[in-house]
Short mmCIF file of C-alpha atoms in Angstrom, two decimals:
data_model
loop_
_atom_site.label_atom_id
_atom_site.label_comp_id
_atom_site.label_asym_id
_atom_site.label_seq_id
_atom_site.Cartn_x
_atom_site.Cartn_y
_atom_site.Cartn_z
CA UNK A 1 0.01 0.00 0.01
CA UNK A 2 2.84 2.35 -0.85
CA UNK A 3 1.65 5.75 -2.06
CA UNK A 4 4.50 8.01 -2.93
CA UNK A 5 2.12 10.88 -3.77
CA UNK A 6 0.86 11.08 -0.27
CA UNK A 7 4.28 10.94 1.25
CA UNK A 8 5.32 13.87 -0.81
CA UNK A 9 2.42 16.07 0.07
CA UNK A 10 3.57 16.97 3.55
CA UNK A 11 7.01 18.42 3.32
CA UNK A 12 7.14 19.74 6.82
CA UNK A 13 6.32 18.43 10.22
CA UNK A 14 3.88 20.21 12.47
CA UNK A 15 4.86 21.20 16.01
CA UNK A 16 4.96 18.31 18.45
CA UNK A 17 1.66 17.60 20.18
CA UNK A 18 1.35 18.78 23.75
CA UNK A 19 1.42 15.96 26.26
CA UNK A 20 3.68 13.52 24.40
CA UNK A 21 5.90 11.85 26.99
CA UNK A 22 9.58 12.26 26.19
CA UNK A 23 11.60 9.06 26.45
CA UNK A 24 15.34 8.91 26.98
CA UNK A 25 17.66 7.21 24.55
CA UNK A 26 18.57 4.73 27.28
CA UNK A 27 15.21 2.98 26.82
CA UNK A 28 15.92 -0.14 24.75
CA UNK A 29 14.63 -0.05 21.21
CA UNK A 30 11.75 -2.30 20.24
CA UNK A 31 11.44 -4.03 16.92
CA UNK A 32 8.39 -3.61 14.70
CA UNK A 33 5.83 -6.42 14.95
CA UNK A 34 3.21 -7.24 12.35
CA UNK A 35 0.00 -9.24 12.62
CA UNK A 36 -1.08 -12.17 10.49
CA UNK A 37 -1.98 -12.38 6.81
CA UNK A 38 -0.96 -9.05 5.46
CA UNK A 39 0.54 -6.76 8.14
CA UNK A 40 3.90 -5.90 6.72
CA UNK A 41 6.74 -3.77 7.94
CA UNK A 42 8.09 -1.52 5.26
CA UNK A 43 10.76 -3.94 4.09
CA UNK A 44 9.22 -7.35 4.53
CA UNK A 45 5.95 -9.31 4.49
CA UNK A 46 5.32 -11.67 7.35
CA UNK A 47 1.91 -13.30 6.75
CA UNK A 48 2.02 -15.56 9.78
CA UNK A 49 3.85 -13.33 12.27
CA UNK A 50 2.13 -12.33 15.47
CA UNK A 51 3.37 -10.16 18.34
CA UNK A 52 5.15 -12.50 20.69
CA UNK A 53 3.71 -13.03 24.13
CA UNK A 54 5.69 -11.63 27.03
CA UNK A 55 5.08 -12.93 30.54
CA UNK A 56 4.47 -10.18 33.09
CA UNK A 57 6.55 -10.27 36.24
CA UNK A 58 5.25 -8.85 39.53
CA UNK A 59 7.23 -5.65 38.87
CA UNK A 60 5.70 -5.17 35.42
CA UNK A 61 2.19 -3.92 34.55
CA UNK A 62 -0.21 -6.71 33.72
CA UNK A 63 -1.66 -6.85 30.21
CA UNK A 64 -5.24 -5.76 29.85
CA UNK A 65 -7.62 -8.63 28.95
CA UNK A 66 -6.81 -10.24 25.60
CA UNK A 67 -3.52 -8.44 25.26
CA UNK A 68 -0.27 -10.35 24.70
CA UNK A 69 2.12 -7.41 24.87
CA UNK A 70 3.11 -5.95 28.22
CA UNK A 71 2.97 -2.13 28.18
CA UNK A 72 6.13 -0.19 28.87
CA UNK A 73 5.62 1.50 32.25
CA UNK A 74 7.65 4.53 31.09
CA UNK A 75 5.07 5.29 28.37
CA UNK A 76 1.47 6.45 28.63
CA UNK A 77 -0.80 3.62 29.74
CA UNK A 78 -2.95 2.01 27.02
CA UNK A 79 -6.65 2.87 27.15
CA UNK A 80 -7.48 0.11 24.68
CA UNK A 81 -5.75 -3.11 23.71
CA UNK A 82 -2.39 -2.30 22.13
CA UNK A 83 -2.11 -5.52 20.12
CA UNK A 84 -2.86 -5.32 16.39
CA UNK A 85 -6.53 -6.01 15.80
CA UNK A 86 -7.73 -8.33 13.05
CA UNK A 87 -10.99 -9.78 14.40
CA UNK A 88 -14.48 -8.46 13.77
CA UNK A 89 -17.01 -7.42 16.37
CA UNK A 90 -19.47 -9.58 14.42
CA UNK A 91 -17.63 -12.75 15.34
CA UNK A 92 -16.23 -15.52 13.13
CA UNK A 93 -18.61 -14.78 10.26
CA UNK A 94 -17.94 -11.05 10.38
CA UNK A 95 -16.22 -8.94 7.73
CA UNK A 96 -14.55 -5.57 8.31
CA UNK A 97 -14.26 -3.39 5.23
CA UNK A 98 -11.44 -0.88 5.64
CA UNK A 99 -10.68 1.98 3.26
CA UNK A 100 -7.24 3.63 3.32
CA UNK A 101 -5.38 6.79 2.30
CA UNK A 102 -8.26 9.23 1.72
CA UNK A 103 -10.47 11.03 1.80
CA UNK A 104 -10.45 11.89 -1.88
CA UNK A 105 -13.01 14.18 -3.55
CA UNK A 106 -13.41 11.88 -6.56
CA UNK A 107 -13.41 8.38 -5.06
CA UNK A 108 -14.58 8.69 -1.47
CA UNK A 109 -18.13 9.84 -2.42
CA UNK A 110 -18.45 6.96 -4.87
CA UNK A 111 -17.33 4.41 -2.29
CA UNK A 112 -19.66 5.95 0.28
CA UNK A 113 -22.53 5.47 -2.18
CA UNK A 114 -21.68 1.82 -2.83
CA UNK A 115 -21.49 1.17 0.92
CA UNK A 116 -24.86 2.89 1.41
CA UNK A 117 -26.46 0.92 -1.44
CA UNK A 118 -25.39 -2.32 0.30
CA UNK A 119 -26.11 -1.26 3.87
CA UNK A 120 -22.47 -1.70 4.87
CA UNK A 121 -20.49 0.27 7.41
CA UNK A 122 -16.71 0.56 6.98
CA UNK A 123 -13.64 1.92 8.71
CA UNK A 124 -11.87 4.77 6.89
CA UNK A 125 -8.15 5.00 7.64
CA UNK A 126 -7.42 8.64 6.79
CA UNK A 127 -4.14 10.41 6.10
CA UNK A 128 -3.97 13.58 8.19
CA UNK A 129 -3.23 15.95 5.31
CA UNK A 130 -6.07 14.50 3.24
CA UNK A 131 -8.53 14.88 6.12
CA UNK A 132 -7.40 18.46 6.68
CA UNK A 133 -7.86 19.22 2.97
CA UNK A 134 -11.33 17.67 2.75
CA UNK A 135 -13.21 18.16 6.05
CA UNK A 136 -16.57 17.92 4.27
CA UNK A 137 -15.74 14.35 3.28
CA UNK A 138 -14.59 13.44 6.77
CA UNK A 139 -17.89 14.73 8.10
CA UNK A 140 -19.79 12.78 5.42
CA UNK A 141 -18.02 9.57 6.47
CA UNK A 142 -18.99 10.13 10.11
CA UNK A 143 -22.56 11.13 9.25
CA UNK A 144 -23.03 7.87 7.34
CA UNK A 145 -22.12 5.85 10.46
CA UNK A 146 -18.64 4.77 9.45
CA UNK A 147 -15.65 4.81 11.79
CA UNK A 148 -12.42 6.81 11.56
CA UNK A 149 -8.87 5.50 11.74
CA UNK A 150 -5.60 7.45 12.04
CA UNK A 151 -3.30 6.54 9.12
CA UNK A 152 -0.50 9.04 9.99
CA UNK A 153 0.25 12.47 8.57
CA UNK A 154 2.47 11.64 5.60
CA UNK A 155 1.96 7.93 4.97
CA UNK A 156 5.60 7.09 5.62
CA UNK A 157 5.98 3.34 5.27
CA UNK A 158 9.38 3.45 6.95
CA UNK A 159 8.00 4.83 10.22
CA UNK A 160 9.20 1.77 12.09
CA UNK A 161 12.80 2.87 11.37
CA UNK A 162 12.32 6.40 12.60
CA UNK A 163 12.72 7.97 16.06
CA UNK A 164 10.01 7.86 18.67
CA UNK A 165 9.62 11.64 18.40
CA UNK A 166 8.94 11.26 14.66
CA UNK A 167 6.44 8.46 15.17
CA UNK A 168 4.64 10.50 17.85
CA UNK A 169 4.29 13.52 15.58
CA UNK A 170 2.96 11.41 12.71
CA UNK A 171 0.36 9.72 14.92
CA UNK A 172 -0.70 12.58 17.16
CA UNK A 173 -0.78 15.30 14.48
CA UNK A 174 -2.89 13.06 12.25
CA UNK A 175 -5.22 12.31 15.14
CA UNK A 176 -5.68 16.04 15.68
CA UNK A 177 -6.19 16.79 11.97
CA UNK A 178 -8.79 14.06 11.61
CA UNK A 179 -10.64 15.04 14.80
CA UNK A 180 -10.77 18.69 13.78
CA UNK A 181 -11.91 17.85 10.26
CA UNK A 182 -14.66 15.61 11.55
CA UNK A 183 -16.05 18.28 13.87
CA UNK A 184 -14.84 16.58 17.02
CA UNK A 185 -15.15 12.85 16.30
CA UNK A 186 -11.85 11.17 17.17
CA UNK A 187 -10.43 8.16 15.29
CA UNK A 188 -10.92 4.83 17.06
CA UNK A 189 -8.06 2.98 15.36
CA UNK A 190 -4.48 3.54 14.20
CA UNK A 191 -3.15 1.76 11.12
CA UNK A 192 0.55 2.19 10.45
CA UNK A 193 1.36 2.90 6.79
CA UNK A 194 2.42 -0.34 5.18
CA UNK A 195 1.95 -2.11 8.50
CA UNK A 196 5.11 -0.41 9.86
CA UNK A 197 4.08 -0.69 13.52
CA UNK A 198 6.45 -0.58 16.44
CA UNK A 199 5.62 -1.51 20.07
CA UNK A 200 6.10 2.20 20.85
CA UNK A 201 3.67 3.38 18.17
CA UNK A 202 1.14 0.73 19.21
CA UNK A 203 1.24 1.77 22.86
CA UNK A 204 1.14 5.47 22.02
CA UNK A 205 -1.93 4.95 19.81
CA UNK A 206 -3.58 2.78 22.44
CA UNK A 207 -2.92 5.45 25.08
CA UNK A 208 -5.03 7.79 22.92
CA UNK A 209 -7.86 5.25 22.66
CA UNK A 210 -6.90 4.09 19.15
CA UNK A 211 -6.64 0.32 18.67
CA UNK A 212 -3.80 -0.66 16.32
CA UNK A 213 -5.46 -2.05 13.22
CA UNK A 214 -4.10 -4.73 10.85
CA UNK A 215 -5.66 -6.55 7.95
CA UNK A 216 -6.12 -10.11 6.74
CA UNK A 217 -6.99 -9.65 3.06
CA UNK A 218 -5.09 -7.10 0.97
CA UNK A 219 -7.01 -6.47 -2.23
CA UNK A 220 -3.88 -4.85 -3.71
CA UNK A 221 -6.11 -2.41 -5.52
CA UNK A 222 -3.21 0.04 -5.56
CA UNK A 223 -1.69 -2.13 -8.28
CA UNK A 224 -4.83 -1.66 -10.40
CA UNK A 225 -4.90 -5.32 -11.51
CA UNK A 226 -8.46 -5.10 -12.87
CA UNK A 227 -11.85 -5.46 -11.16
CA UNK A 228 -12.01 -9.22 -11.70
CA UNK A 229 -8.65 -9.69 -9.98
CA UNK A 230 -9.74 -7.59 -7.02
CA UNK A 231 -12.99 -9.53 -6.61
CA UNK A 232 -11.13 -12.81 -6.99
CA UNK A 233 -8.61 -11.86 -4.30
CA UNK A 234 -11.34 -11.15 -1.77
CA UNK A 235 -13.25 -14.31 -2.62
CA UNK A 236 -10.14 -16.49 -2.45
CA UNK A 237 -8.66 -14.98 0.70
CA UNK A 238 -11.61 -14.09 2.91
CA UNK A 239 -11.04 -17.31 4.85
CA UNK A 240 -7.72 -15.77 6.04
CA UNK A 241 -9.64 -13.47 8.28
CA UNK A 242 -12.27 -10.72 8.39
CA UNK A 243 -10.44 -7.44 7.79
CA UNK A 244 -10.26 -6.48 4.10
CA UNK A 245 -8.13 -3.62 2.80
CA UNK A 246 -9.13 -1.27 -0.01
CA UNK A 247 -8.13 2.32 -0.90
CA UNK A 248 -10.07 5.47 -1.81
CA UNK A 249 -7.09 7.63 -2.79
CA UNK A 250 -3.62 7.54 -4.28
CA UNK A 251 -4.69 7.04 -7.87
CA UNK A 252 -7.58 5.92 -10.04
CA UNK A 253 -9.92 3.89 -7.78
CA UNK A 254 -12.56 3.06 -10.38
CA UNK A 255 -11.65 -0.63 -10.13
CA UNK A 256 -12.09 -0.45 -6.34
CA UNK A 257 -15.50 1.09 -6.63
CA UNK A 258 -16.67 -1.61 -9.07
CA UNK A 259 -15.03 -4.41 -7.07
CA UNK A 260 -16.91 -3.28 -3.91
CA UNK A 261 -20.13 -3.16 -5.93
CA UNK A 262 -19.66 -6.80 -6.84
CA UNK A 263 -18.05 -8.26 -3.71
CA UNK A 264 -20.31 -6.81 -1.02
CA UNK A 265 -23.45 -8.62 -2.23
CA UNK A 266 -21.40 -11.80 -2.70
CA UNK A 267 -20.15 -11.69 0.90
CA UNK A 268 -23.75 -11.32 2.06
CA UNK A 269 -24.76 -14.29 -0.02
CA UNK A 270 -22.05 -16.34 1.66
CA UNK A 271 -23.57 -15.56 5.05
CA UNK A 272 -21.10 -12.93 6.23
CA UNK A 273 -22.14 -9.99 8.37
CA UNK A 274 -20.41 -6.63 8.13
CA UNK A 275 -18.97 -5.14 11.29
CA UNK A 276 -16.09 -3.14 12.70
CA UNK A 277 -12.69 -4.27 13.92
CA UNK A 278 -12.63 -5.22 17.60
CA UNK A 279 -11.44 -2.65 20.08
#
């Protein structure tokens, strides 16, 4: 899901968000961890990788229910689970439609219409600069009952190689931009560009109430392989898990619009219910 256009649109960093906890260089670095079936760090794909479980000692904070990663006590405490979410709140027959990189004035309205026509709610993972440029579309997404997700400011797929200060600015500035554009509705999830999560970025997002969000089925619509290929990917891979990745920006998304028009009724016919990622 590399989008060089987005990364080039934000040539400067905004001032650091107030309240970010500064961490000394003596804190040991954490490596990026990706979830199953599609969460990829910038340089590698690890379909079967999961965050490794860490046993909590009496001196360490205990994980919140369902969480396998122990929070760093020197960082803000998580308000939601900091592990990367893949499951659906609709259970094993649930499907989460997620839409990345927008909003875009050409493609987001068309995708919103297809979702409305099929009675489907989705999660829109928005780039901060795009949300700031198109607040009317952010408000339209919220008004239609969809959820918001923080997808960073500049869509830097190498975020996992950058400093904690850089990661914090990307996450927190995007959160602010999206919340302001929506009229006060905060994102509920954080999806790292290209799946470039780090334990630090996951805990920081979770401390703001944003569950780290992965995916199970990557439609790879950014490659524009044709509508039939997109539909075939979803049909063939939906058994990998419920969270499906599409895009509404970064190029011509006509194939995506048509693929959604075809695949959403098919998923219903197969007995799937549409929901949101677990929190």
